Coordinates of C-alpha atoms in Angstrom, one line a residue:
M1 CA 0.0 0.0 0.0
N2 CA 1.3 3.4 -1.0
L3 CA 1.1 5.7 2.1
E4 CA 0.6 8.7 -0.2
T5 CA -2.7 7.3 -1.5
V6 CA -4.1 6.3 1.8
N7 CA -7.1 8.5 2.9
N8 CA -7.9 7.0 6.3
V9 CA -5.7 5.5 9.0
Y10 CA -7.2 3.5 11.9
F11 CA -5.0 2.7 14.9
I12 CA -5.6 -0.3 17.3
G13 CA -3.8 0.8 20.5
I14 CA -3.8 4.5 19.5
G15 CA -2.9 5.6 23.0
G16 CA 0.6 4.0 23.0
I17 CA 3.4 6.5 22.9
G18 CA 4.8 5.4 19.6
M19 CA 1.4 4.8 18.0
S20 CA 0.2 8.3 19.0
A21 CA 3.2 9.9 17.4
L22 CA 2.4 8.1 14.1
A23 CA -1.2 9.3 14.5
R24 CA -0.1 12.9 14.9
Y25 CA 2.1 12.4 11.8
F26 CA -0.8 11.3 9.7
V27 CA -3.0 14.1 11.0
A28 CA -0.3 16.6 10.1
N29 CA -0.2 15.1 6.6
G30 CA -3.9 15.6 6.0
K31 CA -5.2 12.1 6.6
Q32 CA -8.4 11.2 8.5
V33 CA -7.3 9.4 11.7
A34 CA -9.3 7.4 14.3
G35 CA -8.6 4.5 16.7
Y36 CA -9.3 2.4 19.7
D37 CA -7.5 2.1 23.0
K38 CA -8.6 0.4 26.2
T39 CA -8.3 3.4 28.5
A40 CA -8.5 7.2 28.2
T41 CA -5.3 9.0 29.0
D42 CA -3.8 12.5 28.6
I43 CA -2.4 11.2 25.3
T44 CA -5.8 10.1 23.9
R45 CA -7.3 13.3 25.1
S46 CA -4.7 15.4 23.3
L47 CA -5.4 13.4 20.1
Q48 CA -9.1 14.0 20.4
D49 CA -8.3 17.7 20.7
L50 CA -6.8 17.3 17.2
G51 CA -10.0 15.9 15.9
V52 CA -9.1 12.2 16.1
K53 CA -12.1 10.0 16.9
I54 CA -11.2 7.5 19.6
H55 CA -13.4 4.9 21.5
F56 CA -12.5 2.6 24.4
N57 CA -14.6 -0.5 23.8
D58 CA -13.3 -3.3 21.6
S59 CA -16.3 -3.2 19.3
V60 CA -16.6 -3.0 15.6
S61 CA -20.0 -1.3 16.0
E62 CA -18.2 1.7 17.5
I63 CA -15.9 2.2 14.5
D64 CA -16.9 5.2 12.3
A65 CA -18.2 3.9 8.9
T66 CA -15.5 6.0 7.1
Y67 CA -12.9 3.4 8.3
L68 CA -14.8 0.3 7.2
D69 CA -13.8 0.7 3.5
S70 CA -10.9 -1.7 3.0
K71 CA -9.7 0.0 -0.2
S72 CA -9.1 3.4 1.4
T73 CA -8.2 2.5 5.0
L74 CA -4.8 1.5 6.4
V75 CA -5.0 -0.3 9.8
V76 CA -2.0 0.2 12.1
Y77 CA -1.7 -2.0 15.2
T78 CA 0.6 -2.5 18.1
P79 CA 2.0 -6.0 18.9
A80 CA 0.9 -5.4 22.5
I81 CA -2.8 -6.0 21.7
P82 CA -4.2 -9.3 23.0
K83 CA -5.1 -12.3 20.9
G84 CA -8.8 -12.5 20.2
H85 CA -9.1 -8.7 19.8
S86 CA -12.4 -8.4 17.9
E87 CA -11.6 -5.3 15.9
F88 CA -8.2 -6.6 14.8
N89 CA -9.8 -9.9 13.8
Y90 CA -12.6 -8.1 11.9
F91 CA -10.0 -6.1 9.8
K92 CA -7.9 -9.2 9.2
D93 CA -10.9 -11.3 8.1
N94 CA -12.2 -8.7 5.8
G95 CA -9.2 -8.0 3.6
F96 CA -8.0 -4.7 5.2
Y97 CA -4.3 -3.7 4.8
L98 CA -2.8 -4.2 8.3
L99 CA 0.6 -3.1 9.3
K100 CA 2.5 -3.1 12.6
R101 CA 3.5 0.3 13.8
S102 CA 7.2 -0.6 13.1
A103 CA 6.4 -1.6 9.5
V104 CA 4.8 1.8 8.9
L105 CA 7.8 3.5 10.4
G106 CA 9.9 1.3 8.1
E107 CA 8.1 2.5 5.1
I108 CA 8.6 6.2 6.1
T109 CA 12.3 5.7 6.9
R110 CA 12.9 4.0 3.5
Q111 CA 11.8 7.1 1.7
T112 CA 13.8 9.6 3.8
M113 CA 17.2 10.3 5.3
C114 CA 16.8 8.3 8.5
L115 CA 18.7 8.7 11.8
A116 CA 17.7 5.8 14.1
V117 CA 18.5 5.3 17.8
A118 CA 18.6 1.7 19.2
G119 CA 19.5 0.3 22.6
T120 CA 17.8 -1.3 25.6
H121 CA 18.1 2.0 27.5
G122 CA 18.4 5.7 26.5
K123 CA 16.4 5.6 23.2
T124 CA 13.7 8.1 24.1
T125 CA 16.0 10.7 25.6
T126 CA 18.6 10.3 22.9
T127 CA 15.9 10.5 20.1
S128 CA 14.4 13.7 21.7
I129 CA 17.8 15.4 22.0
L130 CA 18.7 14.5 18.4
G131 CA 15.3 15.6 17.1
H132 CA 15.7 18.9 19.0
L133 CA 19.2 19.5 17.8
L134 CA 18.3 18.9 14.1
N135 CA 15.1 21.0 14.5
A136 CA 17.1 23.9 16.1
C137 CA 19.6 23.7 13.2
N138 CA 16.6 24.0 10.8
A139 CA 17.0 20.6 9.2
P140 CA 13.8 19.4 7.4
V141 CA 13.1 16.8 10.1
T142 CA 10.3 14.7 11.4
A143 CA 11.2 13.1 14.8
F144 CA 9.0 10.3 16.2
L145 CA 9.6 10.2 19.9
G146 CA 8.8 7.5 22.5
G147 CA 7.9 10.1 25.1
I148 CA 6.6 13.7 25.4
S149 CA 9.2 16.3 24.8
E150 CA 9.3 19.1 27.3
N151 CA 10.4 21.5 24.6
Y152 CA 7.5 20.8 22.2
N153 CA 4.9 19.2 24.6
S154 CA 4.5 16.5 22.0
N155 CA 5.9 13.1 20.9
L156 CA 6.3 14.4 17.4
I157 CA 8.6 17.2 16.0
I158 CA 7.9 18.3 12.5
N159 CA 10.0 20.8 10.5
G160 CA 9.8 19.0 7.2
T161 CA 9.7 15.5 5.8
E162 CA 13.1 14.9 4.1
V163 CA 14.8 13.7 7.3
T164 CA 13.4 11.3 10.0
V165 CA 14.6 10.6 13.5
V166 CA 13.1 7.4 15.0
E167 CA 13.5 5.1 18.0
A168 CA 14.6 1.7 16.8
D169 CA 12.6 -0.5 19.2
E170 CA 14.0 -4.0 19.9
F171 CA 10.7 -5.2 21.4
D172 CA 9.3 -7.9 19.1
R173 CA 12.4 -7.3 16.8
S174 CA 10.4 -4.5 15.2
F175 CA 13.5 -2.4 14.5
L176 CA 14.5 -4.9 11.8
T177 CA 11.9 -3.2 9.5
L178 CA 13.9 0.1 9.5
S179 CA 16.3 1.4 6.9
P180 CA 18.5 4.0 8.6
D181 CA 21.3 6.1 7.1
L182 CA 22.9 6.8 10.5
A183 CA 22.2 4.5 13.4
C184 CA 23.4 4.2 17.0
I185 CA 23.3 1.5 19.6
T186 CA 23.3 2.9 23.2
S187 CA 23.2 -0.4 25.1
M188 CA 22.5 -4.1 24.8
D189 CA 21.7 -5.2 28.3
A190 CA 19.4 -8.2 28.7
D191 CA 15.7 -7.2 28.5
H192 CA 12.5 -8.5 26.8
L193 CA 13.5 -12.0 27.6
D194 CA 9.9 -13.0 27.2
I195 CA 10.5 -12.3 23.5
Y196 CA 14.2 -13.3 23.1
G197 CA 14.6 -16.2 25.5
N198 CA 18.2 -15.3 26.4
A199 CA 20.7 -12.4 26.3
E200 CA 22.7 -13.9 23.5
E201 CA 19.7 -13.9 21.1
L202 CA 19.1 -10.2 22.0
V203 CA 22.7 -9.3 21.2
K204 CA 22.5 -11.2 17.9
T205 CA 19.3 -9.3 17.0
F206 CA 21.1 -6.0 17.6
K207 CA 23.8 -7.2 15.2
D208 CA 21.1 -8.0 12.7
F209 CA 19.8 -4.4 13.1
S210 CA 23.3 -3.0 12.4
E211 CA 23.0 -4.7 9.0
C212 CA 19.8 -2.9 8.2
I213 CA 21.7 0.3 7.6
K214 CA 21.6 1.6 4.1
P215 CA 24.7 1.3 1.9
N216 CA 27.3 4.0 2.8
G217 CA 25.5 4.5 6.1
K218 CA 27.2 4.8 9.5
L219 CA 26.9 2.9 12.8
F220 CA 27.7 4.5 16.1
V221 CA 28.2 2.4 19.2
K222 CA 28.7 3.0 22.9
N223 CA 32.3 2.3 23.7
G224 CA 32.7 -1.2 25.0
L225 CA 29.9 -2.8 23.1
P226 CA 30.9 -5.9 21.0
L227 CA 30.1 -4.2 17.6
K228 CA 32.3 -2.3 15.2
G229 CA 31.4 1.3 14.5
I230 CA 32.1 4.9 15.4
T231 CA 32.5 4.9 19.1
Y232 CA 31.2 7.4 21.7
G233 CA 31.6 7.7 25.5
I234 CA 32.5 9.8 28.5
E235 CA 36.0 10.7 29.5
D236 CA 37.5 7.9 27.4
D237 CA 39.3 7.4 24.1
S238 CA 36.1 7.1 22.0
D239 CA 35.8 8.9 18.6
Y240 CA 33.3 11.2 20.2
S241 CA 33.6 11.8 24.0
A242 CA 32.7 14.3 26.8
Q243 CA 35.8 15.7 28.4
N244 CA 36.6 18.1 31.3
I245 CA 33.2 17.6 32.9
S246 CA 32.1 19.9 35.7
I247 CA 28.7 20.7 37.4
E248 CA 27.7 24.4 37.6
N249 CA 24.4 25.4 39.0
G250 CA 22.9 22.0 38.4
H251 CA 24.1 21.9 34.7
Y252 CA 26.9 19.8 33.2
V253 CA 29.6 21.9 31.5
F254 CA 31.9 19.8 29.2
D255 CA 34.0 19.7 26.1
V256 CA 33.2 17.5 23.1
K257 CA 36.2 15.6 21.7
T258 CA 35.6 14.6 18.0
P259 CA 37.7 12.9 15.3
T260 CA 38.5 16.4 13.9
G261 CA 39.1 18.4 17.1
T262 CA 37.7 19.5 20.5
H263 CA 34.8 21.9 20.9
K264 CA 34.6 23.6 24.3
D265 CA 31.9 24.7 26.9
F266 CA 28.8 22.7 26.0
K267 CA 26.1 23.0 28.6
F268 CA 23.4 20.4 29.4
S269 CA 20.8 20.4 32.1
L270 CA 19.7 16.8 32.5
P271 CA 21.3 15.1 35.5
G272 CA 23.1 11.7 35.3
R273 CA 26.1 10.4 33.4
H274 CA 23.7 8.2 31.4
N275 CA 22.0 11.4 30.1
L276 CA 25.3 13.0 29.3
S277 CA 26.2 9.9 27.3
N278 CA 22.9 10.3 25.4
A279 CA 23.8 13.9 24.7
I280 CA 27.2 13.0 23.3
I281 CA 25.7 10.5 20.8
A282 CA 23.0 12.9 19.7
I283 CA 25.7 15.6 19.1
A284 CA 27.8 13.1 17.1
M285 CA 24.9 12.0 14.9
A286 CA 23.8 15.6 14.3
A287 CA 27.4 16.6 13.4
E288 CA 27.7 13.7 11.0
Y289 CA 24.5 14.8 9.4
G290 CA 26.0 18.2 8.8
C291 CA 25.1 20.5 11.7
A292 CA 27.7 23.0 12.9
Y293 CA 29.1 22.6 16.4
K294 CA 28.4 26.2 17.3
D295 CA 24.7 25.7 16.5
L296 CA 24.7 22.4 18.3
S297 CA 26.1 24.0 21.4
Q298 CA 23.4 26.6 21.4
A299 CA 20.6 24.1 20.7
L300 CA 21.8 21.7 23.5
E301 CA 21.6 24.4 26.1
T302 CA 17.9 24.9 25.3
Y303 CA 17.0 21.2 25.6
K304 CA 14.5 20.7 28.5
G305 CA 14.1 16.9 28.6
V306 CA 11.3 14.3 28.2
K307 CA 8.4 13.9 30.5
R308 CA 8.9 11.0 33.0
R309 CA 12.7 11.0 32.3
F310 CA 14.1 12.5 35.6
T311 CA 11.4 15.1 35.5
Y312 CA 11.3 17.5 38.3
Q313 CA 7.8 17.8 39.6
I314 CA 8.7 19.9 42.7
K315 CA 12.1 21.5 43.1
T316 CA 12.5 23.7 46.2
E317 CA 15.4 24.2 48.7
Y318 CA 13.7 21.9 51.2
F319 CA 11.9 19.3 49.1
V320 CA 12.4 17.7 45.6
F321 CA 10.0 15.4 43.8
I322 CA 11.3 13.6 40.7
D323 CA 9.5 11.2 38.4
D324 CA 11.2 8.7 36.1
Y325 CA 10.2 5.9 33.7
A326 CA 13.0 3.5 34.8
H327 CA 11.8 -0.1 34.7
H328 CA 15.0 -2.1 34.4
P329 CA 17.7 -2.6 37.1
E330 CA 20.3 -0.7 35.0
E331 CA 18.0 2.2 34.5
I332 CA 17.3 2.3 38.3
N333 CA 21.0 2.3 38.9
A334 CA 21.3 5.3 36.5
V335 CA 18.6 7.2 38.3
H336 CA 20.3 6.5 41.6
Q337 CA 23.7 7.7 40.3
A338 CA 22.0 10.9 39.0
V339 CA 20.2 11.7 42.3
R340 CA 23.3 11.0 44.4
E341 CA 25.5 13.2 42.2
M342 CA 23.0 16.1 42.4
Y343 CA 22.0 15.7 46.0
P344 CA 24.9 13.9 47.8
D345 CA 23.8 14.7 51.4
K346 CA 20.0 14.4 51.1
K347 CA 17.8 11.5 52.2
V348 CA 16.1 9.8 49.2
L349 CA 12.8 7.9 49.2
A350 CA 12.1 5.8 46.1
I351 CA 8.6 4.6 45.1
F352 CA 8.8 1.8 42.6
Q353 CA 6.1 0.0 40.5
P354 CA 7.5 -3.2 38.8
H355 CA 6.5 -3.5 35.2
L356 CA 5.6 -7.0 33.8
F357 CA 5.6 -10.3 35.7
S358 CA 8.2 -11.7 33.3
R359 CA 10.6 -8.8 33.7
T360 CA 10.3 -9.0 37.5
R361 CA 11.0 -12.7 37.4
D362 CA 13.9 -12.4 34.9
F363 CA 15.7 -9.6 36.8
I364 CA 14.6 -10.2 40.4
D365 CA 18.1 -10.1 41.9
G366 CA 19.1 -7.1 39.8
F367 CA 16.0 -5.2 40.9
A368 CA 16.6 -6.1 44.6
E369 CA 20.2 -4.9 44.3
S370 CA 19.4 -1.6 42.6
L371 CA 16.5 -0.8 44.9
S372 CA 18.5 -1.6 48.0
K373 CA 20.7 1.5 47.3
F374 CA 18.0 4.1 48.3
D375 CA 17.5 5.3 51.9
E376 CA 13.8 4.3 51.9
L377 CA 11.7 2.3 49.6
L378 CA 7.9 2.0 49.0
L379 CA 7.0 -0.8 46.6
L380 CA 3.8 -1.0 44.6
D381 CA 2.2 -4.2 43.1
I382 CA 3.4 -5.3 39.7
Y383 CA 1.8 -3.6 36.7
P384 CA 0.8 -6.4 34.4
A385 CA 0.5 -4.5 31.1
R386 CA 0.1 -7.2 28.4
E387 CA 0.7 -10.2 30.8
V388 CA -1.3 -12.5 33.0
P389 CA 0.1 -13.3 36.5
I390 CA 2.9 -15.8 36.9
E391 CA 2.6 -17.9 40.0
G392 CA 5.0 -16.8 42.8
V393 CA 6.0 -13.6 41.0
T394 CA 4.8 -10.8 43.3
S395 CA 6.0 -7.6 44.7
E396 CA 6.2 -9.3 48.1
W397 CA 8.8 -11.8 46.6
L398 CA 10.8 -8.8 45.4
L399 CA 10.5 -7.0 48.7
N400 CA 11.9 -9.9 50.7
K401 CA 15.0 -9.9 48.5
I402 CA 15.7 -6.2 49.0
E403 CA 18.3 -5.5 51.6
N404 CA 17.0 -2.3 53.1
S405 CA 15.6 -1.8 56.6
N406 CA 13.3 1.0 55.4
K407 CA 11.1 -0.8 52.9
K408 CA 7.4 -1.4 52.7
L409 CA 4.8 -2.8 50.3
V410 CA 2.0 -0.3 49.8
Q411 CA -1.2 0.2 47.8
K412 CA -1.6 3.2 45.5
S413 CA -4.6 4.3 47.6
N414 CA -2.4 4.7 50.6
L415 CA 0.7 6.1 48.9
I416 CA 0.5 9.7 49.8
N417 CA -0.1 8.9 53.5
E418 CA 3.1 6.7 53.5
I419 CA 5.1 9.5 51.8
K420 CA 4.0 11.9 54.5
K421 CA 5.4 9.6 57.2
S422 CA 8.9 10.0 55.7
D423 CA 11.4 12.8 56.4
A424 CA 13.2 12.3 53.1
Q425 CA 14.0 15.5 51.3
I426 CA 14.1 13.8 47.9
V427 CA 11.1 11.7 46.6
L428 CA 11.4 9.6 43.5
T429 CA 8.6 7.8 41.6
I430 CA 10.0 5.1 39.3
G431 CA 8.3 2.7 36.8
A432 CA 6.8 2.3 33.4
G433 CA 3.2 1.3 34.4
D434 CA 0.4 3.5 35.6
I435 CA 2.5 5.0 38.4
G436 CA 2.7 8.1 36.2
E437 CA -1.0 8.7 36.9
E438 CA -0.1 9.0 40.7
V439 CA 2.4 11.8 40.0
K440 CA -0.2 14.6 39.7
H441 CA -1.8 13.5 43.0
I442 CA 1.6 13.4 44.8
K443 CA 2.4 16.8 43.4
E444 CA -0.9 18.3 44.6
A445 CA -0.4 16.8 48.0
F446 CA 3.1 18.3 48.6
Y447 CA 3.2 21.4 46.4
V448 CA 1.3 23.6 48.9
E449 CA 3.3 22.4 51.9
N450 CA 6.6 23.0 50.3

């Protein structure tokens, strides 16, 4: 199906962060867009504000008649939808053209100059930095983000259609549909073992992704990964690296060493060495694309971050509340490093909601080790997402493995009362489930008092 000739696009799972970015893209390109999701969220409401028709019952009868013409409608679906989904089966049985979100992105990247960001951690932040840098340098770019950019209050940046910036998502091997000109791999830690079975298979698939790059394209890799490419890192001998790093007024100040020379006094406001690493690879890819370092320096200084990626909800002299999407032990370690670097003498309370039964089972010891590092811990029940419960895999099992005398299993309904019992000056909410919905309630409860 030629995307140019499609009139109508229907999304099954339209509220997903990647799906909604595609929906926005098609709206911006003059298509009629509608879709289904199981729950209403801020994302679905913002799409409805754009005129997108969305319903929340899995029922063919609720689909607008406009989208029931198989010749003029493209159906885009997420692999996270359950088997037996009646709308999906209706479209499949009636000859509609169905594509996974990743396949649609693949079609778009094939026709454009594509910069793709892969890796088990850091994709969304890196993609949003890269999209912001290219946009600020006035490149004709469309950036599809896996989160809501603080600069644009959107998961889509549009300044033209000749260049695309995309997250290359390893879940379900979907990134193998992409055709990038420039690609990076930020990390290859074991994850999604429900899909891959073991870490070796995951690494093999990242190698397969590196072979999807167009002829004469370039691969960038985090220094130390077992792949050949242009390397990047922090205070090391990489092709691109951050050097002479200092912290001034809560900002990183650093020099960028490149294959052709060193560029001084870059400023970056996101805490954590992992975020500084994300900034370095975004700078490297933007420079290889053709942006001038002087412009990149100015653009980076104006970058504000991504919602739910070390996002300050409250920031006063006496009390700080930070929200982060971390849902893997390595990501939690990165958040811990960032908060200790910025607030070395403050007491830290972490609130964590595990995401997926399978991930909790696969990394139980890693989660226990990373969560033990905080001064206090409140643990919520596991968020199931697409899964059914696994016998014996519970938050209580995880809690018992955590070596921390200040730990407690709590219900969301009692969360604010438990936070109020703590004298911690720094409060963190961590997780990829619906813990984000609690953030506004916590902010309301503590904003007046602090």
